PDB file of C-alpha atoms in Angstrom:
ATOM      1  CA  MET Q  15     -22.737 -29.176   3.718  1.00  0.00           C
ATOM      2  CA  ASN Q  16     -22.074 -28.055   0.150  1.00  0.00           C
ATOM      3  CA  CYS Q  17     -23.911 -29.751  -2.719  1.00  0.00           C
ATOM      4  CA  HIS Q  18     -20.621 -30.853  -4.272  1.00  0.00           C
ATOM      5  CA  GLN Q  19     -18.621 -33.999  -3.918  1.00  0.00           C
ATOM      6  CA  VAL Q  20     -16.427 -34.187  -0.849  1.00  0.00           C
ATOM      7  CA  LEU Q  21     -13.209 -34.604  -2.834  1.00  0.00           C
ATOM      8  CA  SER Q  22     -12.872 -31.819  -5.354  1.00  0.00           C
ATOM      9  CA  GLY Q  23     -10.395 -33.646  -7.586  1.00  0.00           C
ATOM     10  CA  ALA Q  24      -6.781 -33.287  -8.591  1.00  0.00           C
ATOM     11  CA  CYS Q  25      -5.431 -30.259 -10.409  1.00  0.00           C
ATOM     12  CA  ASN Q  26      -5.275 -30.466 -14.203  1.00  0.00           C
ATOM     13  CA  SER Q  27      -1.783 -31.122 -15.537  1.00  0.00           C
ATOM     14  CA  GLY Q  28       0.439 -28.199 -16.482  1.00  0.00           C
ATOM     15  CA  ASP Q  29       1.701 -25.041 -14.824  1.00  0.00           C
ATOM     16  CA  GLN Q  30      -1.184 -22.919 -16.122  1.00  0.00           C
ATOM     17  CA  CYS Q  31      -3.961 -24.686 -14.189  1.00  0.00           C
ATOM     18  CA  PHE Q  32      -3.445 -23.135 -10.754  1.00  0.00           C
ATOM     19  CA  ALA Q  33      -2.834 -19.621  -9.475  1.00  0.00           C
ATOM     20  CA  VAL Q  34      -2.670 -17.559  -6.306  1.00  0.00           C
ATOM     21  CA  GLY Q  35      -4.647 -14.341  -5.954  1.00  0.00           C
ATOM     22  CA  SER Q  36      -5.936 -12.058  -3.224  1.00  0.00           C
ATOM     23  CA  VAL Q  37      -9.081 -10.125  -2.350  1.00  0.00           C
ATOM     24  CA  GLU Q  38      -8.568  -7.042  -0.163  1.00  0.00           C
ATOM     25  CA  GLY Q  39      -5.273  -8.498   1.052  1.00  0.00           C
ATOM     26  CA  ILE Q  40      -6.696 -11.963   1.812  1.00  0.00           C
ATOM     27  CA  PRO Q  41      -4.840 -14.601  -0.249  1.00  0.00           C
ATOM     28  CA  PHE Q  42      -6.508 -17.556  -1.945  1.00  0.00           C
ATOM     29  CA  THR Q  43      -5.587 -20.326  -4.363  1.00  0.00           C
ATOM     30  CA  ALA Q  44      -7.660 -21.375  -7.366  1.00  0.00           C
ATOM     31  CA  TYR Q  45      -7.071 -24.440  -9.479  1.00  0.00           C
ATOM     32  CA  ALA Q  46      -8.729 -26.253 -12.355  1.00  0.00           C
ATOM     33  CA  ALA Q  47      -9.984 -29.766 -11.630  1.00  0.00           C
ATOM     34  CA  GLY Q  48     -11.265 -31.101 -14.938  1.00  0.00           C
ATOM     35  CA  CYS Q  49     -13.937 -28.586 -15.939  1.00  0.00           C
ATOM     36  CA  ASN Q  50     -14.437 -27.206 -12.392  1.00  0.00           C
ATOM     37  CA  ILE Q  51     -12.700 -24.323 -10.620  1.00  0.00           C
ATOM     38  CA  VAL Q  52     -11.821 -25.000  -6.983  1.00  0.00           C
ATOM     39  CA  ILE Q  53     -11.127 -22.002  -4.731  1.00  0.00           C
ATOM     40  CA  LEU Q  54      -9.186 -22.591  -1.518  1.00  0.00           C
ATOM     41  CA  ALA Q  55      -8.376 -20.260   1.371  1.00  0.00           C
ATOM     42  CA  SER Q  56      -4.779 -19.790   2.515  1.00  0.00           C
ATOM     43  CA  ASN Q  57      -5.229 -22.675   4.981  1.00  0.00           C
ATOM     44  CA  PHE Q  58      -6.409 -24.871   2.037  1.00  0.00           C
ATOM     45  CA  GLU Q  59      -9.980 -24.944   3.314  1.00  0.00           C
ATOM     46  CA  ARG Q  60     -12.356 -25.176   0.374  1.00  0.00           C
ATOM     47  CA  VAL Q  61     -14.263 -21.914  -0.158  1.00  0.00           C
ATOM     48  CA  GLN Q  62     -16.145 -22.605  -3.394  1.00  0.00           C
ATOM     49  CA  ILE Q  63     -16.357 -24.897  -6.401  1.00  0.00           C
ATOM     50  CA  ILE Q  64     -17.491 -23.319  -9.664  1.00  0.00           C
ATOM     51  CA  PRO Q  65     -19.002 -26.220 -11.631  1.00  0.00           C
ATOM     52  CA  GLY Q  66     -18.044 -26.790 -15.239  1.00  0.00           C
ATOM     53  CA  ALA Q  67     -21.512 -28.015 -16.185  1.00  0.00           C
ATOM     54  CA  ILE Q  68     -22.554 -24.457 -17.058  1.00  0.00           C
ATOM     55  CA  HIS Q  69     -19.678 -24.319 -19.566  1.00  0.00           C
ATOM     56  CA  GLY Q  70     -20.482 -27.561 -21.360  1.00  0.00           C
ATOM     57  CA  TYR Q  71     -18.081 -29.785 -19.398  1.00  0.00           C
ATOM     58  CA  ILE Q  72     -15.098 -28.448 -21.354  1.00  0.00           C
ATOM     59  CA  ARG Q  73     -11.748 -29.108 -19.643  1.00  0.00           C
ATOM     60  CA  ILE Q  74     -10.047 -25.944 -18.383  1.00  0.00           C
ATOM     61  CA  SER Q  75      -6.744 -25.442 -20.205  1.00  0.00           C
ATOM     62  CA  SER Q  76      -5.511 -22.376 -18.306  1.00  0.00           C
ATOM     63  CA  LEU Q  77      -6.423 -20.331 -15.242  1.00  0.00           C
ATOM     64  CA  ASP Q  78      -5.093 -17.142 -13.649  1.00  0.00           C
ATOM     65  CA  CYS Q  79      -6.003 -14.986 -10.641  1.00  0.00           C
ATOM     66  CA  SER Q  80      -5.522 -11.269 -10.130  1.00  0.00           C
ATOM     67  CA  THR Q  81      -3.346 -10.479  -7.128  1.00  0.00           C
ATOM     68  CA  ASP Q  82      -5.094  -7.132  -6.686  1.00  0.00           C
ATOM     69  CA  THR Q  83      -8.802  -7.499  -7.496  1.00  0.00           C
ATOM     70  CA  GLY Q  84      -9.312 -11.232  -6.898  1.00  0.00           C
ATOM     71  CA  LYS Q  85     -10.680 -11.826 -10.409  1.00  0.00           C
ATOM     72  CA  ILE Q  86     -10.293 -15.311 -11.864  1.00  0.00           C
ATOM     73  CA  ALA Q  87      -9.973 -15.974 -15.589  1.00  0.00           C
ATOM     74  CA  ALA Q  88     -10.448 -19.529 -16.850  1.00  0.00           C
ATOM     75  CA  ALA Q  89      -9.987 -20.755 -20.423  1.00  0.00           C
ATOM     76  CA  TYR Q  90     -12.486 -23.281 -21.758  1.00  0.00           C
ATOM     77  CA  GLY Q  91     -11.035 -23.924 -25.220  1.00  0.00           C
ATOM     78  CA  ALA Q  92     -11.289 -20.571 -27.046  1.00  0.00           C
ATOM     79  CA  GLU Q  93     -13.644 -19.037 -24.448  1.00  0.00           C
ATOM     80  CA  VAL Q  94     -12.404 -17.217 -21.367  1.00  0.00           C
ATOM     81  CA  CYS Q  95     -14.802 -16.730 -18.471  1.00  0.00           C
ATOM     82  CA  ILE Q  96     -14.166 -13.974 -15.934  1.00  0.00           C
ATOM     83  CA  PHE Q  97     -15.270 -14.505 -12.329  1.00  0.00           C
ATOM     84  CA  GLU Q  98     -15.263 -11.704  -9.755  1.00  0.00           C
ATOM     85  CA  PRO Q  99     -15.557 -11.949  -5.964  1.00  0.00           C
ATOM     86  CA  THR Q 100     -18.709 -10.587  -4.346  1.00  0.00           C
ATOM     87  CA  PRO Q 101     -18.965 -10.252  -0.565  1.00  0.00           C
ATOM     88  CA  LEU Q 102     -21.356 -12.555   1.250  1.00  0.00           C
ATOM     89  CA  ILE Q 103     -23.937 -10.602   3.226  1.00  0.00           C
ATOM     90  CA  HIS Q 104     -25.213 -12.974   5.906  1.00  0.00           C
ATOM     91  CA  THR Q 105     -22.718 -15.671   6.756  1.00  0.00           C
ATOM     92  CA  ALA Q 106     -21.462 -17.407   9.814  1.00  0.00           C
ATOM     93  CA  SER Q 107     -17.921 -16.322  10.590  1.00  0.00           C
ATOM     94  CA  THR Q 108     -15.344 -18.537   8.897  1.00  0.00           C
ATOM     95  CA  THR Q 109     -11.871 -19.443  10.078  1.00  0.00           C
ATOM     96  CA  HIS Q 110     -10.224 -18.386   6.816  1.00  0.00           C
ATOM     97  CA  GLY Q 111     -11.814 -14.896   6.584  1.00  0.00           C
ATOM     98  CA  LEU Q 112     -12.478 -15.249   2.850  1.00  0.00           C
ATOM     99  CA  GLU Q 113     -16.186 -14.410   2.917  1.00  0.00           C
ATOM    100  CA  TYR Q 114     -16.720 -14.047  -0.824  1.00  0.00           C
ATOM    101  CA  ARG Q 115     -18.481 -15.899  -3.625  1.00  0.00           C
ATOM    102  CA  TRP Q 116     -17.132 -15.755  -7.176  1.00  0.00           C
ATOM    103  CA  VAL Q 117     -19.707 -15.050  -9.872  1.00  0.00           C
ATOM    104  CA  GLN Q 118     -19.262 -14.940 -13.629  1.00  0.00           C
ATOM    105  CA  THR Q 119     -19.228 -11.343 -14.857  1.00  0.00           C
ATOM    106  CA  GLY Q 120     -17.880 -11.708 -18.367  1.00  0.00           C
ATOM    107  CA  LYS Q 121     -16.923 -13.939 -21.262  1.00  0.00           C
ATOM    108  CA  LEU Q 122     -14.355 -13.446 -24.034  1.00  0.00           C
ATOM    109  CA  VAL Q 123     -14.027 -15.439 -27.227  1.00  0.00           C
ATOM    110  CA  ALA Q 124     -10.462 -15.611 -28.556  1.00  0.00           C
ATOM    111  CA  ASP Q 125      -9.295 -16.397 -32.076  1.00  0.00           C
ATOM    112  CA  GLY Q 126      -8.276 -19.936 -31.140  1.00  0.00           C
ATOM    113  CA  PRO Q 127      -7.726 -22.332 -28.223  1.00  0.00           C
ATOM    114  CA  ILE Q 128      -6.018 -20.675 -25.259  1.00  0.00           C
ATOM    115  CA  THR Q 129      -3.081 -22.298 -23.481  1.00  0.00           C
ATOM    116  CA  ALA Q 130      -1.921 -19.406 -21.256  1.00  0.00           C
ATOM    117  CA  LEU Q 131      -3.588 -16.525 -19.384  1.00  0.00           C
ATOM    118  CA  SER Q 132      -2.113 -13.666 -17.380  1.00  0.00           C
ATOM    119  CA  TRP Q 133      -3.727 -10.713 -15.567  1.00  0.00           C
ATOM    120  CA  ASN Q 134      -1.701  -7.506 -15.413  1.00  0.00           C
ATOM    121  CA  LEU Q 135      -0.597  -6.306 -11.975  1.00  0.00           C
ATOM    122  CA  GLU Q 136      -3.736  -4.196 -11.448  1.00  0.00           C
ATOM    123  CA  GLY Q 137      -6.189  -6.821 -12.731  1.00  0.00           C
ATOM    124  CA  THR Q 138      -7.498  -4.518 -15.473  1.00  0.00           C
ATOM    125  CA  ARG Q 139      -6.040  -6.211 -18.567  1.00  0.00           C
ATOM    126  CA  LEU Q 140      -5.849  -9.858 -19.526  1.00  0.00           C
ATOM    127  CA  LEU Q 141      -3.263 -11.346 -21.864  1.00  0.00           C
ATOM    128  CA  THR Q 142      -4.288 -14.584 -23.588  1.00  0.00           C
ATOM    129  CA  GLY Q 143      -1.923 -16.847 -25.457  1.00  0.00           C
ATOM    130  CA  GLY Q 144      -2.441 -19.718 -27.834  1.00  0.00           C
ATOM    131  CA  ARG Q 145      -1.735 -19.638 -31.536  1.00  0.00           C
ATOM    132  CA  ILE Q 146      -1.598 -15.828 -31.178  1.00  0.00           C
ATOM    133  CA  LEU Q 147      -1.328 -13.342 -28.304  1.00  0.00           C
ATOM    134  CA  GLN Q 148      -4.325 -11.130 -27.533  1.00  0.00           C
ATOM    135  CA  LEU Q 149      -4.616  -8.326 -24.984  1.00  0.00           C
ATOM    136  CA  TRP Q 150      -8.073  -7.673 -23.537  1.00  0.00           C
ATOM    137  CA  HIS Q 151      -9.372  -4.823 -21.392  1.00  0.00           C
ATOM    138  CA  GLN Q 152     -12.796  -3.701 -20.232  1.00  0.00           C
ATOM    139  CA  ALA Q 153     -14.642  -1.546 -22.750  1.00  0.00           C
ATOM    140  CA  SER Q 154     -15.437   2.047 -21.871  1.00  0.00           C
ATOM    141  CA  LEU Q 155     -18.754   2.662 -20.152  1.00  0.00           C
ATOM    142  CA  TYR Q 156     -19.051   6.127 -21.703  1.00  0.00           C
ATOM    143  CA  GLN Q 157     -19.328   6.956 -25.385  1.00  0.00           C
ATOM    144  CA  ASP Q 158     -18.430  10.631 -24.891  1.00  0.00           C
ATOM    145  CA  ASP Q 159     -14.761  11.179 -25.794  1.00  0.00           C
ATOM    146  CA  SER Q 160     -14.505  14.315 -23.654  1.00  0.00           C
ATOM    147  CA  GLN Q 161     -14.984  12.351 -20.427  1.00  0.00           C
ATOM    148  CA  PRO Q 162     -12.658   9.567 -19.240  1.00  0.00           C
ATOM    149  CA  SER Q 163     -14.417   6.234 -18.783  1.00  0.00           C
ATOM    150  CA  SER Q 164     -13.496   5.774 -15.133  1.00  0.00           C
ATOM    151  CA  GLY Q 165     -13.053   9.381 -14.101  1.00  0.00           C
ATOM    152  CA  VAL Q 166      -9.478   8.608 -13.019  1.00  0.00           C
ATOM    153  CA  THR Q 167      -6.939  11.280 -13.943  1.00  0.00           C
ATOM    154  CA  PHE Q 168      -3.216  11.429 -13.238  1.00  0.00           C
ATOM    155  CA  GLN Q 169      -1.355  14.647 -12.482  1.00  0.00           C
ATOM    156  CA  ILE Q 170       2.364  14.480 -13.162  1.00  0.00           C
ATOM    157  CA  GLY Q 171       4.664  17.203 -11.930  1.00  0.00           C
ATOM    158  CA  GLY Q 172       7.869  17.998 -10.134  1.00  0.00           C
ATOM    159  CA  ASP Q 173       9.140  20.719  -7.800  1.00  0.00           C
ATOM    160  CA  LYS Q 174      10.260  22.974 -10.679  1.00  0.00           C
ATOM    161  CA  ASP Q 175       7.136  22.545 -12.860  1.00  0.00           C
ATOM    162  CA  GLU Q 176       4.890  25.593 -13.014  1.00  0.00           C
ATOM    163  CA  LYS Q 177       1.977  23.677 -14.498  1.00  0.00           C
ATOM    164  CA  PRO Q 178       1.529  19.950 -13.851  1.00  0.00           C
ATOM    165  CA  LYS Q 179       0.944  17.692 -16.829  1.00  0.00           C
ATOM    166  CA  GLN Q 180      -2.345  15.823 -16.891  1.00  0.00           C
ATOM    167  CA  ALA Q 181      -3.263  12.527 -18.531  1.00  0.00           C
ATOM    168  CA  ASP Q 182      -6.362  10.392 -18.168  1.00  0.00           C
ATOM    169  CA  ASP Q 183      -6.334   6.624 -18.050  1.00  0.00           C
ATOM    170  CA  GLU Q 184      -7.638   6.315 -21.612  1.00  0.00           C
ATOM    171  CA  GLU Q 185      -4.314   7.171 -23.270  1.00  0.00           C
ATOM    172  CA  PRO Q 186      -3.599   4.598 -25.980  1.00  0.00           C
ATOM    173  CA  LEU Q 187      -1.078   1.926 -25.084  1.00  0.00           C
ATOM    174  CA  TYR Q 188       1.762   1.077 -27.402  1.00  0.00           C
ATOM    175  CA  TYR Q 189       3.869  -2.021 -26.950  1.00  0.00           C
ATOM    176  CA  THR Q 190       7.169  -2.920 -28.502  1.00  0.00           C
ATOM    177  CA  PHE Q 191       9.010  -6.188 -28.305  1.00  0.00           C
ATOM    178  CA  ILE Q 192      12.517  -7.477 -27.947  1.00  0.00           C
ATOM    179  CA  TYR Q 193      13.308 -10.897 -29.353  1.00  0.00           C
ATOM    180  CA  VAL Q 194      14.725 -13.156 -26.657  1.00  0.00           C
ATOM    181  CA  ALA Q 195      15.883 -16.612 -27.713  1.00  0.00           C
ATOM    182  CA  HIS Q 196      14.375 -19.448 -25.676  1.00  0.00           C
ATOM    183  CA  PRO Q 197      15.722 -22.999 -25.400  1.00  0.00           C
ATOM    184  CA  ARG Q 198      12.179 -24.393 -25.834  1.00  0.00           C
ATOM    185  CA  ALA Q 199       8.629 -23.245 -26.584  1.00  0.00           C
ATOM    186  CA  VAL Q 200       7.187 -20.435 -24.446  1.00  0.00           C
ATOM    187  CA  THR Q 201       4.365 -21.831 -22.317  1.00  0.00           C
ATOM    188  CA  HIS Q 202       3.812 -19.154 -19.668  1.00  0.00           C
ATOM    189  CA  LEU Q 203       3.009 -15.428 -19.610  1.00  0.00           C
ATOM    190  CA  SER Q 204       3.590 -12.988 -16.760  1.00  0.00           C
ATOM    191  CA  TRP Q 205       3.470  -9.227 -16.196  1.00  0.00           C
ATOM    192  CA  ARG Q 206       6.380  -7.529 -14.472  1.00  0.00           C
ATOM    193  CA  LYS Q 207       7.758  -4.088 -14.015  1.00  0.00           C
ATOM    194  CA  THR Q 208      10.603  -3.495 -16.463  1.00  0.00           C
ATOM    195  CA  SER Q 209      14.021  -4.025 -14.943  1.00  0.00           C
ATOM    196  CA  LYS Q 210      16.421  -1.101 -15.002  1.00  0.00           C
ATOM    197  CA  TYR Q 211      18.854  -3.434 -16.799  1.00  0.00           C
ATOM    198  CA  MET Q 212      16.448  -4.131 -19.688  1.00  0.00           C
ATOM    199  CA  PRO Q 213      17.381  -2.205 -22.846  1.00  0.00           C
ATOM    200  CA  LYS Q 214      14.860   0.440 -23.866  1.00  0.00           C
TER     201      LYS Q 214
END
């Protein structure tokens, strides 16, 4: 039996306190219950509870899961803690197949209290929203500018190209915006591929 209470508690109020993610194609649900994070398998069997005691019993205001990497980001006021799944080595087989434990691998401190979080589609960048929007990504492991940080390179070319174009993943990102009127305050963030009908 786990060393946690039997009932894990109700989800915090608001649309930003629960999310669905997946690890290697296995879906899971995570939700904030007070200051704790509860992780459930697709059959709603409890997999893990991450206690809020280690974060000073601060109520979680927002939570999001990556649908690709299984990372969980949780906002405790102005701090965001990142949890990543690690495979369990010696376990009895479970009915849900989600044989992972989430461990904290990072912490971000934003410029103010956070009310919305959103992972990008690949789980490599995190958008935080509160008084201001902030975009976070993992810092480069290498200091040498001649070598890409992850070693990932993209070759772009077509049938008629004599020499393919090459770009590494460290190209700077530039964002623009289009003002869209809303009938009320924006309370949610999400990443999507741009529609072909969206003006460029």
